[in-house]
Amino acid sequence: VKVEKSATMLSRLTTARSAVLPRVLARWRHTSNTAATSWVAHPTAFQGIGCTQDEEPARSPVTNVAPLTLSAIPLLGAASTAEPVLGPTAVWLLESCIGIGSVKLGLPGLAAQFFFASPIPTMRQVLADKTTGMLPMLPYSSMCASGFLWMVYGMLNANPAIWAPNVPAFVLGGIYSGIFAKCAPKGADWLPGTVPMHLGGVALSCSAVAGVAAMMDPAAAINTLGWAGTGLVVVMFSGPLVAMKTVIDTKSTKTLPFAMTVATFINCSLWTTYGWCVLDDFFIWFPNGLGLASSFVQFGLFAKYGFHKEAEEVTDKKA
């Protein structure tokens, strides 16, 4: 009887392990749908839950060096696509419905281009007026720095759906920052900070990202850039909120571009869905979820104070 009870208990433990272990591995495994590469944490990180060397999935050729263990740094990014929440058609739309050759991206990547291009009308107005007025520089400088970081992050993960859409972000963000630096009033310190601070910050950020990618183990670099990118995206999406006090004080949305607010809403909705339901990547869905919340706040300001008349006149002339 004791032998039978022991055998029954052992069978139950084996069944439980078989059910839970794949989900544990899936949570921490880095994969790419567009390239047959992946990485998982070192087997010693799973000691104690019955995972042996034989049960470990194949390592990526990119990460032959053993990555950091879970006990060292929480590895949250570039997660599994083994069990996407959505169906294959939805996954295709979110990840690879548009492409040239082997470079493919989905609706989030397409929406990102509208977001990155949304400041163009504002930049045209700045060039026409030859001044930036009270506009903040933060959305544009952070767009440049964030675009470079996520471009490198996507390359390390071998995922064109992440890196390809961020190439325009890096380029356009640099152009917007250059225009802003040229037209900003002398002594402007509400950007927040000054123009030299923003330009220096972008240069320092890009240098740091390049250094991390070149010098660190790919697994550790992905994790480090993921945390840094989360902070940069939060800064980029909160940039328009820097003008919130001015909007409330003047009861005018002149300093809050509506086109960028709409683009933020659409872009963040798609990226949050892609990061949560397809990639299960904290570094994708979390910052974009915060950006989505930011767009709701901005919509609330437009609902309360309406659209600035000059903005409507400019829109009518362009139409």
XYZ file of C-alpha atoms in Angstrom:
319
model
C 0.000 0.000 0.000
C 2.829 2.392 0.903
C 4.519 1.636 -2.405
C 1.295 2.363 -4.294
C 0.783 5.646 -2.402
C 4.358 6.679 -3.118
C 3.946 5.850 -6.807
C 0.686 7.854 -6.946
C 2.304 10.858 -5.271
C 5.296 10.694 -7.602
C 2.967 10.543 -10.605
C 1.083 13.621 -9.419
C 4.309 15.572 -8.884
C 5.525 14.619 -12.349
C 2.230 15.716 -13.910
C 2.300 19.029 -12.022
C 5.869 19.660 -13.090
C 5.020 18.910 -16.718
C 2.162 21.402 -16.609
C 3.940 24.263 -14.821
C 7.515 24.021 -16.084
C 6.805 24.905 -19.741
C 5.032 28.082 -18.625
C 7.957 29.000 -16.352
C 10.422 28.508 -19.188
C 8.164 30.345 -21.625
C 8.072 33.368 -19.357
C 11.850 33.729 -19.335
C 12.733 32.520 -22.834
C 13.778 35.055 -25.443
C 12.512 34.220 -28.902
C 11.960 35.745 -32.314
C 9.249 34.737 -34.785
C 11.293 36.072 -37.668
C 14.545 34.316 -36.780
C 15.170 30.866 -35.408
C 17.022 32.161 -32.347
C 16.211 32.106 -28.679
C 17.862 32.127 -25.299
C 16.989 30.930 -21.855
C 18.513 31.450 -18.453
C 21.356 29.213 -17.272
C 20.163 25.757 -16.133
C 21.446 26.366 -12.619
C 18.839 29.102 -12.251
C 16.177 26.378 -12.405
C 17.739 24.000 -9.927
C 15.218 22.954 -7.337
C 12.264 22.688 -9.717
C 13.455 19.609 -11.575
C 14.783 21.173 -14.774
C 17.829 19.319 -16.030
C 20.333 20.090 -18.728
C 18.533 17.699 -21.083
C 15.231 19.573 -20.678
C 16.700 22.956 -21.508
C 15.700 24.301 -24.960
C 18.390 24.893 -27.558
C 20.405 28.032 -27.061
C 20.654 30.813 -29.585
C 23.870 30.980 -31.587
C 23.898 34.660 -30.636
C 24.097 33.839 -26.934
C 26.479 30.921 -26.641
C 27.956 32.649 -23.599
C 25.864 31.697 -20.571
C 23.558 34.615 -19.706
C 23.009 35.938 -16.225
C 20.956 33.788 -13.888
C 17.576 34.826 -12.589
C 19.010 35.349 -9.131
C 21.359 38.054 -10.446
C 19.017 40.310 -12.423
C 15.277 39.928 -13.113
C 15.082 38.961 -16.784
C 11.790 40.302 -18.077
C 12.268 41.250 -21.706
C 11.991 39.642 -25.131
C 9.760 36.967 -23.773
C 8.131 33.920 -25.305
C 5.885 33.644 -28.321
C 5.315 29.955 -27.664
C 1.789 30.474 -26.392
C 0.403 33.753 -27.827
C -2.950 34.781 -26.441
C -4.257 35.793 -29.871
C -4.890 33.632 -32.943
C -2.441 33.287 -35.857
C -4.196 35.949 -37.972
C -4.027 38.508 -35.168
C -0.373 37.624 -34.528
C 0.377 38.077 -38.245
C -1.313 41.502 -38.238
C 0.590 42.622 -35.171
C 3.997 41.294 -36.201
C 4.590 40.594 -39.889
C 1.777 41.820 -42.168
C 4.052 44.404 -43.825
C 7.527 43.699 -45.074
C 10.290 44.025 -47.624
C 12.260 40.815 -47.979
C 13.180 39.437 -44.579
C 12.385 42.697 -42.780
C 8.777 42.499 -41.602
C 6.690 44.485 -39.183
C 3.065 44.664 -38.141
C 0.399 47.250 -37.400
C 2.200 48.527 -34.276
C 5.260 49.326 -36.391
C 3.085 51.063 -38.983
C 1.239 53.071 -36.326
C 4.582 54.079 -34.843
C 5.466 55.829 -38.102
C 2.381 58.040 -37.811
C 3.354 58.803 -34.234
C 6.923 59.707 -35.209
C 5.656 61.848 -38.102
C 2.923 63.576 -36.081
C 5.198 66.484 -34.976
C 5.794 67.514 -38.617
C 2.922 70.088 -38.656
C 4.221 71.510 -35.385
C 7.758 71.750 -36.778
C 6.456 73.518 -39.894
C 4.695 76.050 -37.709
C 7.861 76.499 -35.646
C 9.886 77.186 -38.812
C 7.236 79.606 -40.075
C 7.134 81.497 -36.758
C 10.909 81.142 -36.255
C 10.282 80.346 -32.619
C 9.228 77.357 -30.548
C 7.292 79.539 -28.124
C 6.583 77.644 -24.904
C 6.721 74.195 -26.480
C 8.765 71.584 -24.559
C 11.759 69.966 -26.260
C 11.514 66.792 -24.226
C 9.208 64.815 -26.607
C 11.633 65.287 -29.511
C 14.979 64.737 -27.789
C 13.633 61.682 -25.982
C 12.216 60.363 -29.296
C 15.713 60.424 -30.790
C 17.364 58.741 -27.796
C 14.552 56.220 -27.354
C 14.500 55.355 -31.066
C 18.200 54.480 -31.024
C 17.861 52.399 -27.867
C 14.895 50.330 -29.107
C 16.546 49.908 -32.499
C 19.522 48.256 -30.771
C 17.199 46.294 -28.445
C 15.340 44.859 -31.441
C 18.579 43.976 -33.212
C 19.864 42.091 -30.175
C 16.598 40.141 -30.156
C 16.768 39.578 -33.946
C 13.207 40.957 -34.224
C 12.647 43.358 -37.171
C 9.145 44.084 -35.853
C 10.891 45.993 -33.033
C 14.048 47.473 -34.566
C 12.801 48.473 -38.037
C 10.051 50.895 -36.847
C 12.524 52.657 -34.559
C 14.988 53.649 -37.272
C 12.701 56.561 -38.359
C 12.251 57.489 -34.681
C 15.995 57.984 -34.310
C 16.313 59.950 -37.563
C 13.190 62.111 -37.203
C 13.830 62.713 -33.510
C 17.262 64.076 -34.423
C 15.755 66.353 -37.088
C 13.078 67.664 -34.723
C 15.687 68.321 -32.039
C 17.834 70.207 -34.547
C 14.910 72.415 -35.596
C 14.034 73.013 -31.971
C 17.630 73.959 -31.122
C 17.681 76.430 -34.006
C 14.369 78.137 -33.196
C 14.226 77.987 -29.401
C 14.244 81.422 -27.707
C 17.538 82.431 -26.144
C 17.732 81.447 -22.517
C 14.825 78.995 -22.789
C 14.879 76.890 -19.628
C 11.369 75.400 -19.609
C 12.067 72.552 -22.040
C 12.579 71.267 -19.226
C 16.179 72.391 -18.827
C 18.068 74.026 -21.670
C 18.803 73.102 -25.289
C 22.463 72.119 -24.617
C 21.280 69.825 -21.819
C 18.945 67.984 -24.218
C 21.496 67.672 -27.027
C 24.162 66.485 -24.601
C 21.732 64.031 -23.050
C 20.903 62.494 -26.441
C 24.599 62.114 -27.335
C 25.398 60.573 -23.941
C 22.424 58.205 -24.120
C 23.296 56.913 -27.599
C 26.937 56.410 -26.593
C 25.886 54.462 -23.502
C 23.537 52.232 -25.514
C 26.240 51.466 -28.054
C 28.676 50.672 -25.246
C 26.235 48.305 -23.521
C 25.518 46.448 -26.761
C 29.196 46.128 -27.652
C 30.668 45.214 -24.263
C 28.029 43.214 -22.377
C 26.810 39.668 -22.869
C 23.792 39.826 -25.238
C 21.377 38.490 -22.614
C 22.516 41.005 -20.010
C 22.560 43.786 -22.624
C 18.947 43.031 -23.585
C 17.889 43.210 -19.968
C 19.849 46.415 -19.280
C 18.557 48.176 -22.393
C 15.034 47.022 -21.598
C 15.081 48.740 -18.209
C 16.714 51.871 -19.624
C 14.291 51.929 -22.564
C 11.340 51.688 -20.227
C 12.517 54.851 -18.502
C 13.107 56.665 -21.802
C 9.694 55.750 -23.192
C 8.049 56.994 -20.015
C 9.906 60.285 -20.444
C 8.946 60.528 -24.126
C 5.250 59.889 -23.561
C 5.100 62.158 -20.523
C 6.783 64.950 -22.475
C 3.492 66.583 -23.594
C 2.365 66.537 -19.970
C 5.181 68.965 -19.152
C 2.873 71.584 -20.689
C -0.055 70.493 -18.490
C 0.463 73.269 -15.937
C 0.519 75.847 -18.747
C -2.659 74.350 -20.223
C -4.432 74.514 -16.871
C -3.156 78.022 -16.056
C -4.029 79.515 -19.456
C -7.095 77.321 -20.023
C -5.739 76.728 -23.528
C -4.365 73.633 -25.296
C -2.055 75.672 -27.548
C 1.022 73.922 -26.183
C -0.524 70.440 -26.509
C -0.417 69.111 -30.120
C -3.633 67.155 -30.747
C -2.157 65.142 -33.658
C 0.558 63.765 -31.385
C -2.038 62.889 -28.740
C -4.091 60.853 -31.230
C -0.962 59.193 -32.603
C 0.113 58.321 -29.049
C -3.250 56.683 -28.335
C -3.264 54.528 -31.488
C 0.431 53.663 -31.304
C 0.422 52.705 -27.622
C -2.793 50.686 -27.934
C -1.257 48.471 -30.621
C 2.154 48.117 -28.957
C 0.590 47.290 -25.603
C -1.493 44.568 -27.262
C 1.524 43.212 -29.167
C 3.792 43.246 -26.124
C 1.219 41.629 -23.821
C -0.602 39.152 -26.064
C 2.143 38.094 -28.506
C 5.603 38.723 -27.047
C 4.732 38.636 -23.349
C 7.517 41.227 -23.051
C 7.322 43.502 -20.006
C 9.677 45.996 -21.645
C 7.228 46.432 -24.532
C 3.785 46.429 -22.923
C 4.530 48.267 -19.667
C 5.952 51.568 -20.997
C 3.418 51.632 -23.822
C 0.655 51.040 -21.294
C 1.851 54.145 -19.451
C 1.894 56.046 -22.750
C -1.687 54.954 -23.347
C -2.663 56.319 -19.929
C -0.857 59.553 -20.814
C -2.969 59.942 -23.966
C -6.165 59.588 -21.931
C -5.036 62.438 -19.682
C -4.315 64.595 -22.731
C -7.731 63.790 -24.236
C -9.233 64.894 -20.936
C -7.514 68.271 -21.240
C -8.855 68.717 -24.784
C -12.346 67.754 -23.608
C -12.202 70.355 -20.838
C -10.499 73.278 -22.616
C -11.269 72.548 -26.287
C -9.018 73.166 -29.287
C -6.969 76.309 -29.610
C -8.327 78.601 -32.343
C -4.959 79.153 -34.007
C -4.539 75.393 -34.268
C -7.922 75.151 -35.987
C -6.991 77.952 -38.411
C -3.729 76.223 -39.338
C -5.651 72.971 -39.886
C -8.212 74.724 -42.116
C -5.469 76.316 -44.243
C -3.737 72.961 -44.716
C -7.035 71.306 -45.620
